[in-house]
Short mmCIF file of C-alpha atoms in Angstrom, two decimals:
data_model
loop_
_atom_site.label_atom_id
_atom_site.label_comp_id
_atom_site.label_asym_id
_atom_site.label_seq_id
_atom_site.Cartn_x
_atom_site.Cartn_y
_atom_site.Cartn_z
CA UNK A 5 -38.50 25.72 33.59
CA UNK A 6 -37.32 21.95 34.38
CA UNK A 7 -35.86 18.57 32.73
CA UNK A 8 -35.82 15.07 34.04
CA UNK A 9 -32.17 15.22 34.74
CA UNK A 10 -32.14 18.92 35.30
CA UNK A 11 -33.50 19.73 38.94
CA UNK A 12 -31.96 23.28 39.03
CA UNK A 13 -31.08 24.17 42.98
CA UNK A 14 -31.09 27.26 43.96
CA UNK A 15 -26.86 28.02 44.99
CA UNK A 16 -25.89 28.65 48.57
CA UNK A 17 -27.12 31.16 50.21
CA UNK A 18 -24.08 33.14 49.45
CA UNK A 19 -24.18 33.40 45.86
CA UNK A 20 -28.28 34.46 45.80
CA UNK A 21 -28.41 38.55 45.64
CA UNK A 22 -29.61 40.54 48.39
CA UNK A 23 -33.43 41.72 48.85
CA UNK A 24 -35.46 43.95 49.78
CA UNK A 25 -39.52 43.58 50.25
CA UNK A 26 -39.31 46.86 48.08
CA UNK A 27 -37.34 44.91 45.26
CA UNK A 28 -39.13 41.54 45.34
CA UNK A 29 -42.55 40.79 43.57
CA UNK A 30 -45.10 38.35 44.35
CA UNK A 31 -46.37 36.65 41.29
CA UNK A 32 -47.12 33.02 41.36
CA UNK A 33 -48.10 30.54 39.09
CA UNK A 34 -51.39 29.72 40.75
CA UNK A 35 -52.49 33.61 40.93
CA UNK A 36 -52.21 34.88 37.88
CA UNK A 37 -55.44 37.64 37.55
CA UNK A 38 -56.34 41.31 37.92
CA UNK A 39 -57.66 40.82 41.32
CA UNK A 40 -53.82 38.85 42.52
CA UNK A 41 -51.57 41.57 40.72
CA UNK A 42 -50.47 45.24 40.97
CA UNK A 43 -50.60 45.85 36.91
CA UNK A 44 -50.05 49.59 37.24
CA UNK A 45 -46.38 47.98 38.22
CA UNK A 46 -44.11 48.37 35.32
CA UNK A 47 -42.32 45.18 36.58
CA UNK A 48 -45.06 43.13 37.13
CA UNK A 49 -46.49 43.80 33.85
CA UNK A 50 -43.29 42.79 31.99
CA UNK A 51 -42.92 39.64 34.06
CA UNK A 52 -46.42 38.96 33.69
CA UNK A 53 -45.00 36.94 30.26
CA UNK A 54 -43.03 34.92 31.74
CA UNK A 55 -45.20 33.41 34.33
CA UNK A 56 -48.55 32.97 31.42
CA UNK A 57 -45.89 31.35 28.84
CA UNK A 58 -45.08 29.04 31.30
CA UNK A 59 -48.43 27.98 32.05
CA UNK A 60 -49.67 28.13 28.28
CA UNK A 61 -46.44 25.17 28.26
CA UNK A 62 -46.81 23.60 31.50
CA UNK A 63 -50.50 22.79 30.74
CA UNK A 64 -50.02 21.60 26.96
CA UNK A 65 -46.90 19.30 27.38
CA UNK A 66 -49.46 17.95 30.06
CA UNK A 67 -52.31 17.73 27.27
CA UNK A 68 -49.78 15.91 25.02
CA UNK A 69 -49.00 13.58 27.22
CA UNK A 70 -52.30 12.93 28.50
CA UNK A 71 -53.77 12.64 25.22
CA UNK A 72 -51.00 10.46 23.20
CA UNK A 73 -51.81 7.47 25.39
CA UNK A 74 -55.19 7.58 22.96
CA UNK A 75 -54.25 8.54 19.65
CA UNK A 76 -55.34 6.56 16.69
CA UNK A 77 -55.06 6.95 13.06
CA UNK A 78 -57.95 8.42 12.98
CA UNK A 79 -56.40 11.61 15.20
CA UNK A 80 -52.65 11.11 14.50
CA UNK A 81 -52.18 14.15 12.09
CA UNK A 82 -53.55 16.55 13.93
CA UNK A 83 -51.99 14.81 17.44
CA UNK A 84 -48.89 15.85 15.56
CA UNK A 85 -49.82 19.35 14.84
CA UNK A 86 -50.78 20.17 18.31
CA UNK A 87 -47.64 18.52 20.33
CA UNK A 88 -45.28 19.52 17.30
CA UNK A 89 -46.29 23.06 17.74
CA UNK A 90 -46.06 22.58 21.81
CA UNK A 91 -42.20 21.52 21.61
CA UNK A 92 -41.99 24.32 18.80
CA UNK A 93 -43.28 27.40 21.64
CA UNK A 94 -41.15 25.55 24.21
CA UNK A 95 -37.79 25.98 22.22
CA UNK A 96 -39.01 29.39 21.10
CA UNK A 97 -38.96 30.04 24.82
CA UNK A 98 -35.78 28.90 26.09
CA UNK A 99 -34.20 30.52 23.18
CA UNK A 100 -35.73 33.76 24.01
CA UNK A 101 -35.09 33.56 27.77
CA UNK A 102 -31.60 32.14 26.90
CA UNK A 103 -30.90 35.18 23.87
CA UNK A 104 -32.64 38.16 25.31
CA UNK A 105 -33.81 38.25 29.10
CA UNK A 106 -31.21 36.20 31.20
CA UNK A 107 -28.16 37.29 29.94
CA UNK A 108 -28.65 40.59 31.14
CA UNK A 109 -30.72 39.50 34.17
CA UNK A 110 -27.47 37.19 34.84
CA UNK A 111 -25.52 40.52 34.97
CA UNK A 112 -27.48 41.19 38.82
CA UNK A 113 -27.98 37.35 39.73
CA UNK A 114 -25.60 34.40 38.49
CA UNK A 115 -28.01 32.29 38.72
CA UNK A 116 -29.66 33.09 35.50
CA UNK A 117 -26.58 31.52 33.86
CA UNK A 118 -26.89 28.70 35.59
CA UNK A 119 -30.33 28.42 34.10
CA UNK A 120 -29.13 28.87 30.66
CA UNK A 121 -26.97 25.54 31.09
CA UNK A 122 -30.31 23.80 32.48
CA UNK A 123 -32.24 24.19 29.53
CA UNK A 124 -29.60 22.04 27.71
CA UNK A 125 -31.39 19.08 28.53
CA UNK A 126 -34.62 20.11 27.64
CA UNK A 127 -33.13 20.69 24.24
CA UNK A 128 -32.36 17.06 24.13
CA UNK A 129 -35.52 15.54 25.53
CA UNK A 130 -37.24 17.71 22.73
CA UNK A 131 -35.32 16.50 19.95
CA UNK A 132 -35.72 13.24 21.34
CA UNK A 133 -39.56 13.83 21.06
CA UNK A 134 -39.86 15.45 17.88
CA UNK A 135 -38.06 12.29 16.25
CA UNK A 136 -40.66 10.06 17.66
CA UNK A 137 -43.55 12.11 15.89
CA UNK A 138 -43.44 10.30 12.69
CA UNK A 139 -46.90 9.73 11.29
CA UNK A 140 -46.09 6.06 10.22
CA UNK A 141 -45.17 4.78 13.46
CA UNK A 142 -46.97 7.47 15.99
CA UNK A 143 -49.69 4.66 17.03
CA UNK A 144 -47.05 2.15 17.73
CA UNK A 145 -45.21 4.54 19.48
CA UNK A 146 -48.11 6.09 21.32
CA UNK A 147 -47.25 5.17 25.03
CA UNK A 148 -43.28 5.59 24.76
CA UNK A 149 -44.70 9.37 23.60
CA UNK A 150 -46.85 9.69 26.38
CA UNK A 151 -43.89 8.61 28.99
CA UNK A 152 -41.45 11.15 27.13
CA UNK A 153 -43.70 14.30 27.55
CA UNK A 154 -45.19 13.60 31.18
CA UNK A 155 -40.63 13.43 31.57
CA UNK A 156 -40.59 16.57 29.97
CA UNK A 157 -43.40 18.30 32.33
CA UNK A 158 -41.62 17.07 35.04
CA UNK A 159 -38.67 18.84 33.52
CA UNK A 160 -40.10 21.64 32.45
CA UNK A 161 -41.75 22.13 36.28
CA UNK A 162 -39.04 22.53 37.72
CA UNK A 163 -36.73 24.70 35.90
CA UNK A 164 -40.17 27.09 35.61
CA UNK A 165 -40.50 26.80 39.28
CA UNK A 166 -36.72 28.30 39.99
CA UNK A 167 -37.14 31.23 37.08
CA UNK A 168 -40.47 31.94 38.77
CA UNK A 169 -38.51 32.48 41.99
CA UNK A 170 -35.71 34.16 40.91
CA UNK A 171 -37.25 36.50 38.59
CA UNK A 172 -39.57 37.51 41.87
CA UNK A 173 -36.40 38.22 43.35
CA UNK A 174 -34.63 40.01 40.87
CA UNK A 175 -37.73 42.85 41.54
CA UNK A 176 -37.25 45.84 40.31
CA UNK A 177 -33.39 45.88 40.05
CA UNK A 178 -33.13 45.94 36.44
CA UNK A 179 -33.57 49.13 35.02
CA UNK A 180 -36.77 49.97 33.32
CA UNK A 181 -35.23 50.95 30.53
CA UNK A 182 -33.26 48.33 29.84
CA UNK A 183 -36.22 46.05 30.39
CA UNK A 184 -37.91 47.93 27.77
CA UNK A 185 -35.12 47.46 25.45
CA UNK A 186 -35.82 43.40 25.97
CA UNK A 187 -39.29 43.53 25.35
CA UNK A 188 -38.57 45.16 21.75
CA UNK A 189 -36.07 42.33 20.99
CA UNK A 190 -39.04 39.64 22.43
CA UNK A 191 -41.27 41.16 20.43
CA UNK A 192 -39.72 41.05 17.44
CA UNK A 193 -39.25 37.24 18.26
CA UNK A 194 -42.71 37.01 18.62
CA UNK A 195 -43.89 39.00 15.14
CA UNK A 196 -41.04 36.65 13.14
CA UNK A 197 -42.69 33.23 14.72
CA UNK A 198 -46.23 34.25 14.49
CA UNK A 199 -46.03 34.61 10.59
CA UNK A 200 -44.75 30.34 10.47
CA UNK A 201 -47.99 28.84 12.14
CA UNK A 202 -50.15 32.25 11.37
CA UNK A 203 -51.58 34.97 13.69
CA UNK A 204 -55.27 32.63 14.38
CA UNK A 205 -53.60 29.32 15.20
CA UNK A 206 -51.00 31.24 17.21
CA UNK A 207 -53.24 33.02 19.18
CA UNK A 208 -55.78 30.39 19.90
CA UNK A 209 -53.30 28.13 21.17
CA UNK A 210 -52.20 30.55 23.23
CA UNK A 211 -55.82 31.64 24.80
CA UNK A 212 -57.07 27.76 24.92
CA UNK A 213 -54.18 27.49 27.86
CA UNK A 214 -55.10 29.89 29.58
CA UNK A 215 -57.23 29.58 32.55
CA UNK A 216 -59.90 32.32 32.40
CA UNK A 217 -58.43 34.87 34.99
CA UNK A 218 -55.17 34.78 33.04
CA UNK A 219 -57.05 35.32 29.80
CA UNK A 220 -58.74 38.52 31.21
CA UNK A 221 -55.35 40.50 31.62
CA UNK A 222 -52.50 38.74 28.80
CA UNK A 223 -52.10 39.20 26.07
CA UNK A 224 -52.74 42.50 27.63
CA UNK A 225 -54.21 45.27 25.75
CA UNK A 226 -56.84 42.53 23.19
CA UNK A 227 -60.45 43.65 23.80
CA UNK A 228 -62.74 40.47 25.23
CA UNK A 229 -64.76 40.67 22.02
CA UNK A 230 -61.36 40.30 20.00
CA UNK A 231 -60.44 37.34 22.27
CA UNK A 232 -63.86 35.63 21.83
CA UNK A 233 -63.58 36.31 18.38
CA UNK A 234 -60.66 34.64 17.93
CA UNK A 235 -61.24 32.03 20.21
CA UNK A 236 -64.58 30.94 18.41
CA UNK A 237 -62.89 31.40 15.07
CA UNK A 238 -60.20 29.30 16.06
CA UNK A 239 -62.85 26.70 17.28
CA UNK A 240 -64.49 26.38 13.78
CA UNK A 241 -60.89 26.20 11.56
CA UNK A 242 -58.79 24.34 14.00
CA UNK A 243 -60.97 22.13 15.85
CA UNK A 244 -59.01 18.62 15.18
CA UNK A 245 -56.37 19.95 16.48
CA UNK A 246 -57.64 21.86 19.38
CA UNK A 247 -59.03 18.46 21.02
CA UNK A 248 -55.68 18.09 22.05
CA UNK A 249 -55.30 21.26 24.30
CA UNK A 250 -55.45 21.68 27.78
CA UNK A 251 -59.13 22.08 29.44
CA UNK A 252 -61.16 24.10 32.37
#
């Protein structure tokens, strides 16, 4: 996860944990699909959310951006649904991360606190942004928009790019249990936001930025016909705002 000001190093080589090839996993953001992961791994399939939520995020602060340089009146409103929402899942997610997972990851690799203090300036570049969504000046405003979330992907990029790593190499040194226990506590996150926006918009925004090899194995457990349910459901009640998300 990144900020403009915030590109997170990784600390000299004596203050990253030792590793094993037996600890470390291999996810990556570009491989994210049954055929690239070991799934039967109870590790991989817990950290399996982190890597999708960051794409879902990395691809729609991207759409925003892209698409404010365009926005009339004609498409303001639901421009301001779509990115509001965006900055909305990207503070729900640095608050989780910062609440639930990486204190207790930070207890077998320091470096998760220092990516706690990162994320303080992605607060501020997202505060900064949802000030400048005001429907009465949004057209106006359009290309300073535009410039603040293609800063914030850069942000974002980075700080993702450094949890990516050092959740690969924090492996399998947490125990499973305790992971388990974190999962609850993000799930009960999840239920609590889901009933704001509602359980359709949620979940189509989630699925429309996905790429499709993602979408096959999270959210895991949903049956295809569910997901294409949902997805063409979605399509028919939220289609003003769903020109603004990302696309494959």
């Amino acid at each position: 996860m990144a900020t403009t000001t915030s590109t997170q190093q990784v600390p000299p080589a004596a203050a990253q944990p030792e590793k094993t090839g037996a600890e470390s996993l291999t996810l990556h953001k570009d491989r994210i699909s049954a055929d690239a992961l070991n799934l039967k791994d109870p590790y991989v399939a817990s950290s399996l959310g982190l890597f999708a939520i960051h794409n879902v995020l990395r691809r729609s602060v991207a759409s925003c951006a892209q698409h404010a340089k365009n926005v009339s009146s004609s498409n303001a409103v639901p421009f301001i649904f779509y990115s509001s929402y965006t900055l909305h899942v990207l503070k729900d997610q640095l608050e989780s991360v910062d609440t639930v997972w990486f204190p207790k990851f930070s207890e077998y690799d320091e470096r998760f606190n220092a990516q706690i203090k990162a994320h303080e300036p992605i607060y501020q570049m997202v505060a900064a942004l949802e000030e400048l969504l005001e429907l009465e000046k949004l057209v106006e405003k359009a290309s300073l928009i535009s410039e603040k979330f293609e800063e914030l992907h850069k942000s974002i990029d980075v700080e993702f790019d450094a949890e990516e790593q050092f959740s690969n190499e924090l492996g399998h040194r947490v125990p499973i249990d305790e992971i388990r226990v974190m999962e609850k506590k993000q799930e009960e996150r999840r239920s609590a936001q889901v009933k704001i926006y509602g359980h359709l918009w949620s979940a189509v925004y989630l699925l429309r930025a996905l790429a499709p090899k993602e979408r096959a194995i999270f959210p895991p457990g949903i049956p295809k016909v569910v997901v294409s349910g949902m997805l063409t459901a979605g399509a028919f009640q939220f289609r003003k705002e769903l020109q603004f998300s990302p696309k494959f």
